[in-house]
mmCIF file of C-alpha atoms in Angstrom:
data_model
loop_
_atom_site.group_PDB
_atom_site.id
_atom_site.type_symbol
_atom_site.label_atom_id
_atom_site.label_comp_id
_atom_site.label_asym_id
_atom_site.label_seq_id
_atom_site.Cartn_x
_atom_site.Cartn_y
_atom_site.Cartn_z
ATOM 1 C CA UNK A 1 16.849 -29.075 39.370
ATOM 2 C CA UNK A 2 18.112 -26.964 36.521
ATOM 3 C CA UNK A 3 16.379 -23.553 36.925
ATOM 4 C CA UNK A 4 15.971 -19.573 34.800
ATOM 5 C CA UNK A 5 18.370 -17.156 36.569
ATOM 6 C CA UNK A 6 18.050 -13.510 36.254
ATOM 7 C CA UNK A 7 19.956 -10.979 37.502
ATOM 8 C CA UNK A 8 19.053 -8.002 39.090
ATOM 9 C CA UNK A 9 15.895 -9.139 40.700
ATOM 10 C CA UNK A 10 14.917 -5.113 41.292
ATOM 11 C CA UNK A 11 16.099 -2.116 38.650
ATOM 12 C CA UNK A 12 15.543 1.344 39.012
ATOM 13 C CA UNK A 13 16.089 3.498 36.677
ATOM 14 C CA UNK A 14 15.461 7.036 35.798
ATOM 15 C CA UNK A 15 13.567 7.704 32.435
ATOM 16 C CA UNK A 16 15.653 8.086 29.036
ATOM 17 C CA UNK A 17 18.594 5.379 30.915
ATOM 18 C CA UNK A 18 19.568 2.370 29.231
ATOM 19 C CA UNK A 19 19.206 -0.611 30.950
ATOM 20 C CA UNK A 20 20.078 -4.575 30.465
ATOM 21 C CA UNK A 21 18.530 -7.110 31.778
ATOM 22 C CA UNK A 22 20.575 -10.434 32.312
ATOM 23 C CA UNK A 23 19.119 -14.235 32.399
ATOM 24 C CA UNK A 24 20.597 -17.683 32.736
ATOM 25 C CA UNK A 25 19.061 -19.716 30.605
ATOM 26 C CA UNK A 26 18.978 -23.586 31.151
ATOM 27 C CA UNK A 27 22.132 -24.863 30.160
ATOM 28 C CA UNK A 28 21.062 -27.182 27.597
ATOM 29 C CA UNK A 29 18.088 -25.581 26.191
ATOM 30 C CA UNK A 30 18.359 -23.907 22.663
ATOM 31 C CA UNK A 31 15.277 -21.591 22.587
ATOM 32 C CA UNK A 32 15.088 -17.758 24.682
ATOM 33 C CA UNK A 33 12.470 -15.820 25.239
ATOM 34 C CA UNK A 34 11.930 -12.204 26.799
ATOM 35 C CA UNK A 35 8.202 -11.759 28.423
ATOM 36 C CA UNK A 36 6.944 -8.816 30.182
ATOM 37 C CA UNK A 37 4.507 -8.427 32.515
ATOM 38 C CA UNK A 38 2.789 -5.150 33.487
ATOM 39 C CA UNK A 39 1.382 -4.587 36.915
ATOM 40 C CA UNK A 40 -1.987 -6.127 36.997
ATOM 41 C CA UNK A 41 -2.127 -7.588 33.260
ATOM 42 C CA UNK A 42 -0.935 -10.165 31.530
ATOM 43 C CA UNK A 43 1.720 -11.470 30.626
ATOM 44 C CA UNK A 44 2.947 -10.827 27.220
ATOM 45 C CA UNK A 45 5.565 -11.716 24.807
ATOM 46 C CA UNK A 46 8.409 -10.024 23.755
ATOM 47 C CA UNK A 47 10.787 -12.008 21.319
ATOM 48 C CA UNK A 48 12.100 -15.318 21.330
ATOM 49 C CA UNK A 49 15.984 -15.768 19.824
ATOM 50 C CA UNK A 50 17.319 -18.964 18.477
ATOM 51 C CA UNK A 51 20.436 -19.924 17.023
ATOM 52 C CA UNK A 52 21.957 -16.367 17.567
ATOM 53 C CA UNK A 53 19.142 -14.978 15.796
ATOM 54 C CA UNK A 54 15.774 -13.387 16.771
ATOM 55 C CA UNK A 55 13.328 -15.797 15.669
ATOM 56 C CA UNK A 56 9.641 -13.809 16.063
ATOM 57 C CA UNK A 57 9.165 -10.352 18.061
ATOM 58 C CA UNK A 58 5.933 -8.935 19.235
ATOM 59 C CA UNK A 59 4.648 -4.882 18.375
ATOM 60 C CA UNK A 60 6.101 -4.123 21.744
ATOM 61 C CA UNK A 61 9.599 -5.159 20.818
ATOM 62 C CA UNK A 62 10.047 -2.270 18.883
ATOM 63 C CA UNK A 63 14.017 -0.367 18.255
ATOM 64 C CA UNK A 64 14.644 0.437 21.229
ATOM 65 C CA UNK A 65 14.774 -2.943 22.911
ATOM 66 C CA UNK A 66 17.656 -5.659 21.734
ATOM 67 C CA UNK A 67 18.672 -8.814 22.771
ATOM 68 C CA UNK A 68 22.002 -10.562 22.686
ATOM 69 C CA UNK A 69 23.889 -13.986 23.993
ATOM 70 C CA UNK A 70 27.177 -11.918 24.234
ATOM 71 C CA UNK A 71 28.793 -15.762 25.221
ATOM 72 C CA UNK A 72 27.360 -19.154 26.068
ATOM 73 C CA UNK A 73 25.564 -18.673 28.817
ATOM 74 C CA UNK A 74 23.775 -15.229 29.339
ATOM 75 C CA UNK A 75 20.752 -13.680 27.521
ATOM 76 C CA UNK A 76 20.351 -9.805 27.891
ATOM 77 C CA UNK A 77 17.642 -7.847 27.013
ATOM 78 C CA UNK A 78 18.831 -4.119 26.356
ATOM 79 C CA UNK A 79 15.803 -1.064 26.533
ATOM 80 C CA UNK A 80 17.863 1.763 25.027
ATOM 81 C CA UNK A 81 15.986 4.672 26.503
ATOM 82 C CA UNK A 82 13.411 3.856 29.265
ATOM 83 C CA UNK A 83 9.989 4.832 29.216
ATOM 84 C CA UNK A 84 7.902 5.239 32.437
ATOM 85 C CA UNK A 85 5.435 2.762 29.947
ATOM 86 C CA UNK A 86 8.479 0.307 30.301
ATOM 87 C CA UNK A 87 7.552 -0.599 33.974
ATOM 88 C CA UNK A 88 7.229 -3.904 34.393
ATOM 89 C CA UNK A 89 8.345 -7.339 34.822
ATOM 90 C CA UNK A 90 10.372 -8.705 32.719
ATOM 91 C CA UNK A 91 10.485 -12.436 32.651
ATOM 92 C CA UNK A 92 13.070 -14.782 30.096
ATOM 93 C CA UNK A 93 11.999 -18.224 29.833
ATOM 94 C CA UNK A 94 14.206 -20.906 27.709
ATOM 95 C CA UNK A 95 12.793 -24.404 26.310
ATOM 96 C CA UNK A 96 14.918 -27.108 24.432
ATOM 97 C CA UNK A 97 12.941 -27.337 21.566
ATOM 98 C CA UNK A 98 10.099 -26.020 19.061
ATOM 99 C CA UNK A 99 8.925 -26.326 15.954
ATOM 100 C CA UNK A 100 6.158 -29.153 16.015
ATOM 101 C CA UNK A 101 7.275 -30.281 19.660
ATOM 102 C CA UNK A 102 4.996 -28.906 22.274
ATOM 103 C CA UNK A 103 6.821 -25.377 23.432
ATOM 104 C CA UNK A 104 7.345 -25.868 27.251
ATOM 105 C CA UNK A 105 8.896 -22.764 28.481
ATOM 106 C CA UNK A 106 10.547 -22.434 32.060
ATOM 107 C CA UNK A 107 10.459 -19.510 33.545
ATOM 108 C CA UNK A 108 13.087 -17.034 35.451
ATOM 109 C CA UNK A 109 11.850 -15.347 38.614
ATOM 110 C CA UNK A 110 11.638 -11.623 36.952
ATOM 111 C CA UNK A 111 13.320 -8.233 37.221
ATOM 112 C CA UNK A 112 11.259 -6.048 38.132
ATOM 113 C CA UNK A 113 11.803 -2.171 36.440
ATOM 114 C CA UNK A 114 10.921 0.484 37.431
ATOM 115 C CA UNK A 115 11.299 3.918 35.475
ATOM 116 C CA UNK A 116 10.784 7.095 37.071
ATOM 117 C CA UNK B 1 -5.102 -11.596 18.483
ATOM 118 C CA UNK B 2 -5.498 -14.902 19.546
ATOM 119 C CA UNK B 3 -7.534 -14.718 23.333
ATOM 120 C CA UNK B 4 -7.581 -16.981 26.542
ATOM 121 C CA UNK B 5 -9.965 -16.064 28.540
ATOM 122 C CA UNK B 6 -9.824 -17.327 32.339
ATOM 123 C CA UNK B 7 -13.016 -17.680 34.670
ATOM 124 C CA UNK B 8 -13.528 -17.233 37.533
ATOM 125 C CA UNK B 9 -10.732 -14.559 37.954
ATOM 126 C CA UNK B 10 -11.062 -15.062 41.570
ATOM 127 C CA UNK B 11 -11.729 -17.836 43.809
ATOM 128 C CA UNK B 12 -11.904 -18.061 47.625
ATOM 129 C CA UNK B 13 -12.776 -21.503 49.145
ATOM 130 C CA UNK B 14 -12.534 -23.434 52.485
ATOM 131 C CA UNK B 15 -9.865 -26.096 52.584
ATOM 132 C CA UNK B 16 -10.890 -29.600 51.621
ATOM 133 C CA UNK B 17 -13.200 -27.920 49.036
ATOM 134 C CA UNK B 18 -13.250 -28.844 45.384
ATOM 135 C CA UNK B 19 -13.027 -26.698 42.580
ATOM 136 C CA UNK B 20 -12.674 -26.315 38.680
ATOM 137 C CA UNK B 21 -11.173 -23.421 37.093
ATOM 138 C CA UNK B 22 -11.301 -22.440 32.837
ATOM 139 C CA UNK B 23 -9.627 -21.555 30.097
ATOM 140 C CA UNK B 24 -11.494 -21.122 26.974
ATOM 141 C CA UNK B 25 -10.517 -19.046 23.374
ATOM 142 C CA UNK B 26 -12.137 -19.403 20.283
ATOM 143 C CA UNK B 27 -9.037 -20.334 18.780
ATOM 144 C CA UNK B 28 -7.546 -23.349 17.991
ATOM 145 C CA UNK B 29 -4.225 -24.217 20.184
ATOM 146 C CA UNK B 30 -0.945 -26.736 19.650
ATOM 147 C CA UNK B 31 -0.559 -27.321 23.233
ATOM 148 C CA UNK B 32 -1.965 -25.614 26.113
ATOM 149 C CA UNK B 33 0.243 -24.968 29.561
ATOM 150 C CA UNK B 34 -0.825 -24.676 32.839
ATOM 151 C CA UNK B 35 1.067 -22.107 35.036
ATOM 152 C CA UNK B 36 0.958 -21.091 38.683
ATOM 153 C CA UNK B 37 2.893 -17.592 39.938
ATOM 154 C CA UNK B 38 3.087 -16.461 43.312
ATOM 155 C CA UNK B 39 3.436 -12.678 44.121
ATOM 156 C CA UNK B 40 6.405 -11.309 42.408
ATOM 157 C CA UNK B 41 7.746 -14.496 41.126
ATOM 158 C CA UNK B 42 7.809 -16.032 37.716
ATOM 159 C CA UNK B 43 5.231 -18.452 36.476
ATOM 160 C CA UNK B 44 6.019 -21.693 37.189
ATOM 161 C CA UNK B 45 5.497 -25.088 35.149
ATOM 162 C CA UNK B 46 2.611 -27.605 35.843
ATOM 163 C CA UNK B 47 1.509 -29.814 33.131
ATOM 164 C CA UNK B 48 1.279 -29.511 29.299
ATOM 165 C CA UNK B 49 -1.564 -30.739 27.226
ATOM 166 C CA UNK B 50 -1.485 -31.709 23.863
ATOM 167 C CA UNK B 51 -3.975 -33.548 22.492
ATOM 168 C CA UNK B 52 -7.625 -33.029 22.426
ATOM 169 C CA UNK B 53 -9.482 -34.685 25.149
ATOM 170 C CA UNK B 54 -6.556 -35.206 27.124
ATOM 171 C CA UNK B 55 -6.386 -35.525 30.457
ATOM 172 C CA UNK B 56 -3.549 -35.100 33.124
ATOM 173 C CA UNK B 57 -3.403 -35.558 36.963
ATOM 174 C CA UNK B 58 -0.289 -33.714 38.725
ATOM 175 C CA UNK B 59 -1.489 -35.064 42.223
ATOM 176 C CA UNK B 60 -4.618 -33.471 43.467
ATOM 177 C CA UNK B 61 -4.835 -31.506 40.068
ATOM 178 C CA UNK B 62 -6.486 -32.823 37.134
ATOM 179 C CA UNK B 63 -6.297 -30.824 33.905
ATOM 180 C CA UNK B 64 -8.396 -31.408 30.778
ATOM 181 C CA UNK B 65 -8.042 -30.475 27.200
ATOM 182 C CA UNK B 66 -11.182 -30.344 25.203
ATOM 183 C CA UNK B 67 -12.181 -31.877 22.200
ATOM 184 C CA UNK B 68 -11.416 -29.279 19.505
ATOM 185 C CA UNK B 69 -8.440 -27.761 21.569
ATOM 186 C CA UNK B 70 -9.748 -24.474 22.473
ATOM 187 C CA UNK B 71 -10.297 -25.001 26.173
ATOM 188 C CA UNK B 72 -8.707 -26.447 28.750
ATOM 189 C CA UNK B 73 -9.945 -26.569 32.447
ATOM 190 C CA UNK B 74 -8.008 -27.672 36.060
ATOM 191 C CA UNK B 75 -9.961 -29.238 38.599
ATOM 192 C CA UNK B 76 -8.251 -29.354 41.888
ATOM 193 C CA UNK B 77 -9.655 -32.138 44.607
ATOM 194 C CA UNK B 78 -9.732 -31.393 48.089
ATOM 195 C CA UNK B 79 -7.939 -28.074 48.337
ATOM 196 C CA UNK B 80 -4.977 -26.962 50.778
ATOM 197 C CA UNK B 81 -3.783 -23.613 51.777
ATOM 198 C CA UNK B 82 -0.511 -24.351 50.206
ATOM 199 C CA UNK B 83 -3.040 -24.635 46.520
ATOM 200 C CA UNK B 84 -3.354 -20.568 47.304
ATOM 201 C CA UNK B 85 -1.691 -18.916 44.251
ATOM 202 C CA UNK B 86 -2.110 -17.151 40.406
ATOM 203 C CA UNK B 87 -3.208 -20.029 37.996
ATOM 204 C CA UNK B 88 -1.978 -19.313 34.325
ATOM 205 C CA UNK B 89 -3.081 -21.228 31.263
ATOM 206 C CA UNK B 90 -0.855 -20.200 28.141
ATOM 207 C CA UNK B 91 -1.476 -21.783 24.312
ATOM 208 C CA UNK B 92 0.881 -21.783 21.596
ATOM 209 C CA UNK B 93 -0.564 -21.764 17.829
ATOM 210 C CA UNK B 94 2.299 -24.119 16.412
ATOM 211 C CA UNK B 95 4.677 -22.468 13.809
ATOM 212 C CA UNK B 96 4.839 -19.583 16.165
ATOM 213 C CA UNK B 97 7.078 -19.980 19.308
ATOM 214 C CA UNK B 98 5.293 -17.605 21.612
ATOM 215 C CA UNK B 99 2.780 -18.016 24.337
ATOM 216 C CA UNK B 100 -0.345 -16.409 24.435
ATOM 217 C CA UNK B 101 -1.271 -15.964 28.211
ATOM 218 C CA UNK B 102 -4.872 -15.407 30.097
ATOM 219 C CA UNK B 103 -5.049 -13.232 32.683
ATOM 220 C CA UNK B 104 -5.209 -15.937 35.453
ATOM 221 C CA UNK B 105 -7.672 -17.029 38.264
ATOM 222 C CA UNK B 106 -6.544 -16.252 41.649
ATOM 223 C CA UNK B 107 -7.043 -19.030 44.115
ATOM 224 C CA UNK B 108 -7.114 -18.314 47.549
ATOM 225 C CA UNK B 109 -7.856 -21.910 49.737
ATOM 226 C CA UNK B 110 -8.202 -20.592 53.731
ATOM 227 C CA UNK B 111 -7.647 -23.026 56.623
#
């Protein structure tokens, strides 16, 4: 069964360090999403990116996070300089469609960061 | 800010018990999915509802979407110790592509 891959599972980084996260989307899904997930709370939305575009972004997703599908099968998510309030899970989820379709997103297994 | 609110947050029950769980806002969702996680793994897929009053069975699991589409609930029959896990319900508004998560109701089902 087609499945969300991310890559690492565990990052640890020291504070002010870039990092980038990597997913696998599914292969024939069009829509990419970047959720976090904060020990203990919810989880939240980041952005979702469509057609090599961000399509909506949340307050957290502020400059210093990006996302890119550098070629046609990874989706990165890039935190420019980590903050120890970037700890977290960090989830990306793909669906193959939106937009008056119900929005069934699959989820990867998480990297989990850790800034210290 | 568009709220799910999940009760109970935790649940402990003997095996072969029934049990209902919630999932209520006061706004009005497209769709409503059901989630489960386990520890330190991504939420995972079970059903999505779409239209009010719908109901789904995955199984043991029934899930209901009310009338108006602001709750949802997931009843499970019978519970095993392999039902043990982080139940998610997540809505999305239409014309926006994110999910809006509750917090989840931890189900623990001992043998």
């Amino acid at each position: 069964e087609p499945e969300v891959t991310q890559t690492p599972s565990h990052q640890v980084t020291q504070m002010g360090q870039e990092v980038i996260l990597r997913c696998v989307p599914i292969s024939n899904h069009l829509y990419f999403y970047w959720y976090r997930q904060i020990l203990g709370q919810k989880v939240e939305f980041l952005v979702s990116f469509y057609n090599n575009e961000i399509s909506e972004k949340s307050e957290i997703f502020d400059d210093q996070f990006s996302v890119e599908r550098p070629d046609g099968s990874n989706f990165t998510l890039k935190i420019r300089s980590t903050k120890l309030e970037d700890s977290a899970m960090y989830f990306c989820a793909s669906s193959a469609n939106s937009g008056g379709a119900p929005v069934e997103q699959y989820f990867g297994p998480g990297t989990r960061l850790t800034v210290t | 800010t568009q709220l799910l609110e999940q009760s109970p947050q935790f649940l402990s029950i003997q095996e072969g018990e029934n049990l209902t769980v919630y999932c209520n806002s006061s706004s009005v969702f497209s769709s409503l999915q059901w989630y489960r996680q386990e520890p330190g793994e991504g939420p995972v897929l079970l059903v999505t509802v779409v239209t009010g009053g719908e109901v789904k069975k995955l199984k043991r699991l029934t899930f209901q979407f009310g009338d108006a589409r602001k709750d949802s609930s997931l009843h499970i029959t019978a519970a095993q110790p392999g039902d043990t896990g982080l139940y998610l319900c997540a809505g999305d508004r239409g014309g926006s592509e994110k999910l809006v998560f509750g917090k989840g109701t931890k189900l623990t089902v001992n043998p």
